[in-house]
């Protein structure tokens, strides 16, 4: 039972390059999320999904695209990387029952754009 | 937009001291979570509080949800070096915000031996 896994763990890109971050979960949760974490700014939601085949914009979606073709996978794409996208990216899933939210995070991907 | 203000942003104390971290908002949340994050890892859920006025204890950690469900606090008694880390509060709202959490900026706690 791996929980939430992310690949890769580290990546360095040059401005204008593209890449895809992969998130996989084995908890059978419907909700999945992509966040970015920057110093002093907490976690900011990029995109999220409420189930297979669905995606929705979060707080900071510009420059990113996502896909949820399978329930267990959530992909985050950067079509043309910019230095402002240098950050640590976290994938998460959420178990929701009544008003209780239990969010489970992956280990993160550290991305540097030069 | 729902905002959560955490204070203080940084906290540096000696082992054995007590501390309190605050999480405040002008918005009402249906529930509030506290997470702890260690360097190089993702946040880990500590507790969820749901009812206004609720108090939950987790060993030396005490979590409180405000009566109006707009604020929360985390109190640590007799801090240990193992408590060092980033503490994040997150609120869940109902209606159009269903399924999303709003995170505070975080409090970096350093406990010195």
Short mmCIF file of C-alpha atoms in Angstrom, two decimals:
data_model
loop_
_atom_site.label_atom_id
_atom_site.label_comp_id
_atom_site.label_asym_id
_atom_site.label_seq_id
_atom_site.Cartn_x
_atom_site.Cartn_y
_atom_site.Cartn_z
CA UNK A 1 0.00 0.00 0.00
CA UNK A 2 2.06 2.93 -1.32
CA UNK A 3 -0.53 5.69 -0.71
CA UNK A 4 0.29 8.63 -2.98
CA UNK A 5 3.38 8.50 -5.17
CA UNK A 6 4.87 11.15 -7.42
CA UNK A 7 7.39 10.97 -10.24
CA UNK A 8 9.90 12.43 -10.76
CA UNK A 9 11.22 13.65 -7.40
CA UNK A 10 13.53 16.25 -8.89
CA UNK A 11 13.69 17.94 -12.28
CA UNK A 12 15.56 20.83 -13.84
CA UNK A 13 14.07 22.43 -16.95
CA UNK A 14 15.15 25.22 -19.22
CA UNK A 15 12.71 28.02 -19.98
CA UNK A 16 10.30 26.93 -22.70
CA UNK A 17 10.69 23.18 -22.17
CA UNK A 18 7.74 20.98 -21.35
CA UNK A 19 7.24 18.18 -18.87
CA UNK A 20 4.61 16.04 -17.19
CA UNK A 21 4.42 15.19 -13.50
CA UNK A 22 2.71 11.92 -12.63
CA UNK A 23 0.71 11.25 -9.48
CA UNK A 24 -0.59 7.80 -8.62
CA UNK A 25 -2.76 6.68 -5.69
CA UNK A 26 -3.87 3.28 -4.48
CA UNK A 27 -6.48 4.45 -1.95
CA UNK A 28 -9.40 4.53 -4.39
CA UNK A 29 -10.16 8.18 -3.56
CA UNK A 30 -12.28 10.20 -5.97
CA UNK A 31 -10.72 13.59 -5.28
CA UNK A 32 -7.18 14.41 -6.41
CA UNK A 33 -5.28 17.69 -6.34
CA UNK A 34 -2.12 19.40 -7.51
CA UNK A 35 -0.59 22.08 -5.28
CA UNK A 36 2.51 24.17 -5.47
CA UNK A 37 4.41 25.24 -2.37
CA UNK A 38 6.55 28.35 -2.26
CA UNK A 39 8.27 29.90 0.78
CA UNK A 40 5.91 31.97 2.90
CA UNK A 41 2.88 31.18 0.72
CA UNK A 42 1.68 27.86 2.06
CA UNK A 43 0.06 25.49 -0.41
CA UNK A 44 -1.74 26.90 -3.44
CA UNK A 45 -4.15 24.79 -5.45
CA UNK A 46 -3.35 24.54 -9.16
CA UNK A 47 -6.00 22.10 -10.46
CA UNK A 48 -8.11 19.38 -8.98
CA UNK A 49 -10.34 16.50 -10.01
CA UNK A 50 -13.51 15.17 -8.43
CA UNK A 51 -13.40 11.90 -10.34
CA UNK A 52 -12.16 10.06 -13.39
CA UNK A 53 -12.49 12.16 -16.53
CA UNK A 54 -13.07 15.43 -14.64
CA UNK A 55 -10.78 18.38 -13.94
CA UNK A 56 -11.28 21.87 -12.53
CA UNK A 57 -9.19 24.99 -12.04
CA UNK A 58 -7.84 25.94 -8.66
CA UNK A 59 -6.32 29.14 -7.39
CA UNK A 60 -3.27 29.35 -9.71
CA UNK A 61 -4.04 27.35 -12.91
CA UNK A 62 -2.30 29.50 -15.53
CA UNK A 63 0.56 27.75 -17.33
CA UNK A 64 -0.55 24.28 -16.24
CA UNK A 65 -2.81 21.59 -17.67
CA UNK A 66 -4.05 18.36 -16.10
CA UNK A 67 -5.67 15.09 -17.08
CA UNK A 68 -7.41 12.34 -15.12
CA UNK A 69 -7.91 9.51 -17.62
CA UNK A 70 -7.80 6.86 -14.91
CA UNK A 71 -9.11 7.14 -11.35
CA UNK A 72 -5.75 6.31 -9.84
CA UNK A 73 -3.65 8.75 -11.88
CA UNK A 74 -3.58 12.54 -12.08
CA UNK A 75 -1.12 14.19 -14.48
CA UNK A 76 0.15 17.76 -14.31
CA UNK A 77 1.65 19.23 -17.47
CA UNK A 78 3.77 22.30 -18.11
CA UNK A 79 3.69 23.12 -21.82
CA UNK A 80 6.26 25.93 -21.76
CA UNK A 81 8.08 26.18 -18.46
CA UNK A 82 8.88 29.59 -16.97
CA UNK A 83 11.21 30.50 -14.06
CA UNK A 84 8.11 31.54 -12.07
CA UNK A 85 7.11 27.86 -12.05
CA UNK A 86 10.15 26.93 -9.98
CA UNK A 87 8.53 25.38 -6.93
CA UNK A 88 7.81 22.20 -5.04
CA UNK A 89 4.74 20.42 -6.40
CA UNK A 90 2.56 18.18 -4.26
CA UNK A 91 -0.15 15.81 -5.32
CA UNK A 92 -2.85 14.90 -2.84
CA UNK A 93 -5.99 12.84 -2.52
CA UNK A 94 -8.87 13.42 -0.16
CA UNK A 95 -11.20 11.14 1.69
CA UNK A 96 -14.37 13.06 2.49
CA UNK A 97 -17.07 11.83 4.82
CA UNK A 98 -19.60 14.23 6.24
CA UNK A 99 -17.56 17.34 7.14
CA UNK A 100 -14.32 15.44 7.69
CA UNK A 101 -11.60 15.94 5.13
CA UNK A 102 -8.54 13.69 5.30
CA UNK A 103 -6.00 14.80 2.75
CA UNK A 104 -3.06 12.54 1.91
CA UNK A 105 -0.02 14.02 0.22
CA UNK A 106 2.68 12.61 -1.98
CA UNK A 107 6.39 13.23 -1.24
CA UNK A 108 6.63 16.14 -3.67
CA UNK A 109 8.49 17.03 -6.86
CA UNK A 110 11.12 19.76 -6.71
CA UNK A 111 11.16 21.59 -10.05
CA UNK A 112 13.71 24.20 -11.04
CA UNK A 113 13.28 26.22 -14.23
CA UNK A 114 16.37 28.08 -15.39
CA UNK B 1 -12.09 33.99 -1.60
CA UNK B 2 -11.62 32.37 1.78
CA UNK B 3 -8.35 33.31 3.49
CA UNK B 4 -6.63 31.76 6.49
CA UNK B 5 -4.07 33.83 8.38
CA UNK B 6 -1.58 31.89 10.45
CA UNK B 7 0.55 33.40 13.18
CA UNK B 8 3.30 33.53 14.00
CA UNK B 9 5.10 32.75 10.75
CA UNK B 10 8.26 31.69 12.61
CA UNK B 11 8.67 30.34 16.13
CA UNK B 12 11.99 29.46 17.73
CA UNK B 13 11.87 28.06 21.27
CA UNK B 14 13.80 25.92 23.74
CA UNK B 15 12.90 22.35 24.51
CA UNK B 16 10.37 22.18 27.34
CA UNK B 17 8.62 25.48 26.54
CA UNK B 18 4.96 25.78 25.59
CA UNK B 19 3.71 27.42 22.41
CA UNK B 20 0.53 28.32 20.58
CA UNK B 21 -0.05 28.73 16.86
CA UNK B 22 -3.11 30.60 15.63
CA UNK B 23 -5.19 30.26 12.49
CA UNK B 24 -7.74 33.03 11.82
CA UNK B 25 -10.24 33.87 9.13
CA UNK B 26 -13.24 36.08 8.48
CA UNK B 27 -14.92 33.11 6.78
CA UNK B 28 -16.82 30.26 8.37
CA UNK B 29 -15.42 26.80 7.72
CA UNK B 30 -17.28 23.52 7.98
CA UNK B 31 -14.14 21.87 9.32
CA UNK B 32 -10.53 22.71 9.92
CA UNK B 33 -7.46 20.52 9.67
CA UNK B 34 -3.93 20.83 11.04
CA UNK B 35 -0.99 19.30 9.19
CA UNK B 36 2.69 18.91 10.03
CA UNK B 37 5.34 18.86 7.34
CA UNK B 38 8.98 17.84 7.69
CA UNK B 39 11.67 18.99 5.23
CA UNK B 40 11.58 17.08 1.94
CA UNK B 41 8.24 15.44 2.68
CA UNK B 42 4.57 16.10 2.11
CA UNK B 43 2.25 17.39 4.86
CA UNK B 44 0.77 14.81 7.20
CA UNK B 45 -2.67 15.24 8.76
CA UNK B 46 -2.64 15.68 12.55
CA UNK B 47 -6.29 16.34 13.32
CA UNK B 48 -9.64 17.49 11.96
CA UNK B 49 -12.01 19.63 14.05
CA UNK B 50 -15.61 19.96 12.98
CA UNK B 51 -17.79 21.37 15.75
CA UNK B 52 -17.59 24.97 16.98
CA UNK B 53 -15.85 25.05 20.37
CA UNK B 54 -14.42 21.57 19.87
CA UNK B 55 -11.18 20.68 21.63
CA UNK B 56 -9.07 17.68 20.62
CA UNK B 57 -5.94 16.42 22.30
CA UNK B 58 -3.18 14.40 20.70
CA UNK B 59 -0.63 13.64 23.42
CA UNK B 60 1.06 17.03 24.05
CA UNK B 61 -0.84 18.78 21.27
CA UNK B 62 -4.20 20.49 21.92
CA UNK B 63 -6.33 21.72 19.05
CA UNK B 64 -9.28 24.07 19.43
CA UNK B 65 -11.92 25.18 16.94
CA UNK B 66 -13.48 28.57 17.63
CA UNK B 67 -17.15 28.80 18.58
CA UNK B 68 -17.96 30.61 15.34
CA UNK B 69 -15.84 28.16 13.30
CA UNK B 70 -13.71 31.02 11.95
CA UNK B 71 -10.52 30.35 13.87
CA UNK B 72 -8.44 27.60 15.42
CA UNK B 73 -5.39 27.19 17.61
CA UNK B 74 -2.72 24.57 18.15
CA UNK B 75 -1.07 24.45 21.56
CA UNK B 76 2.01 22.33 22.24
CA UNK B 77 2.97 21.61 25.84
CA UNK B 78 6.60 20.95 26.76
CA UNK B 79 7.90 21.10 23.21
CA UNK B 80 10.45 18.54 22.08
CA UNK B 81 13.05 18.73 19.29
CA UNK B 82 10.97 16.20 17.38
CA UNK B 83 8.16 18.78 17.14
CA UNK B 84 10.30 20.86 14.77
CA UNK B 85 8.62 21.33 11.42
CA UNK B 86 6.14 23.34 9.38
CA UNK B 87 2.61 23.45 10.77
CA UNK B 88 -0.23 24.20 8.39
CA UNK B 89 -3.88 24.83 9.05
CA UNK B 90 -6.46 24.23 6.32
CA UNK B 91 -10.15 24.97 6.18
CA UNK B 92 -12.89 23.20 4.30
CA UNK B 93 -15.90 25.17 3.15
CA UNK B 94 -19.25 24.00 1.93
CA UNK B 95 -21.24 24.87 -1.18
CA UNK B 96 -19.20 25.75 -4.23
CA UNK B 97 -15.99 25.14 -2.32
CA UNK B 98 -16.87 21.50 -1.66
CA UNK B 99 -13.86 19.22 -1.93
CA UNK B 100 -11.30 22.02 -1.68
CA UNK B 101 -9.16 23.15 1.22
CA UNK B 102 -7.83 26.63 1.88
CA UNK B 103 -4.38 26.56 3.46
CA UNK B 104 -2.75 29.06 5.77
CA UNK B 105 0.80 30.25 5.02
CA UNK B 106 2.26 27.96 7.66
CA UNK B 107 4.25 28.33 10.89
CA UNK B 108 7.85 27.16 10.93
CA UNK B 109 8.60 25.81 14.40
CA UNK B 110 12.16 25.20 15.56
CA UNK B 111 12.70 23.59 18.94
CA UNK B 112 16.26 23.85 20.23
CA UNK B 113 17.74 21.26 22.64
#
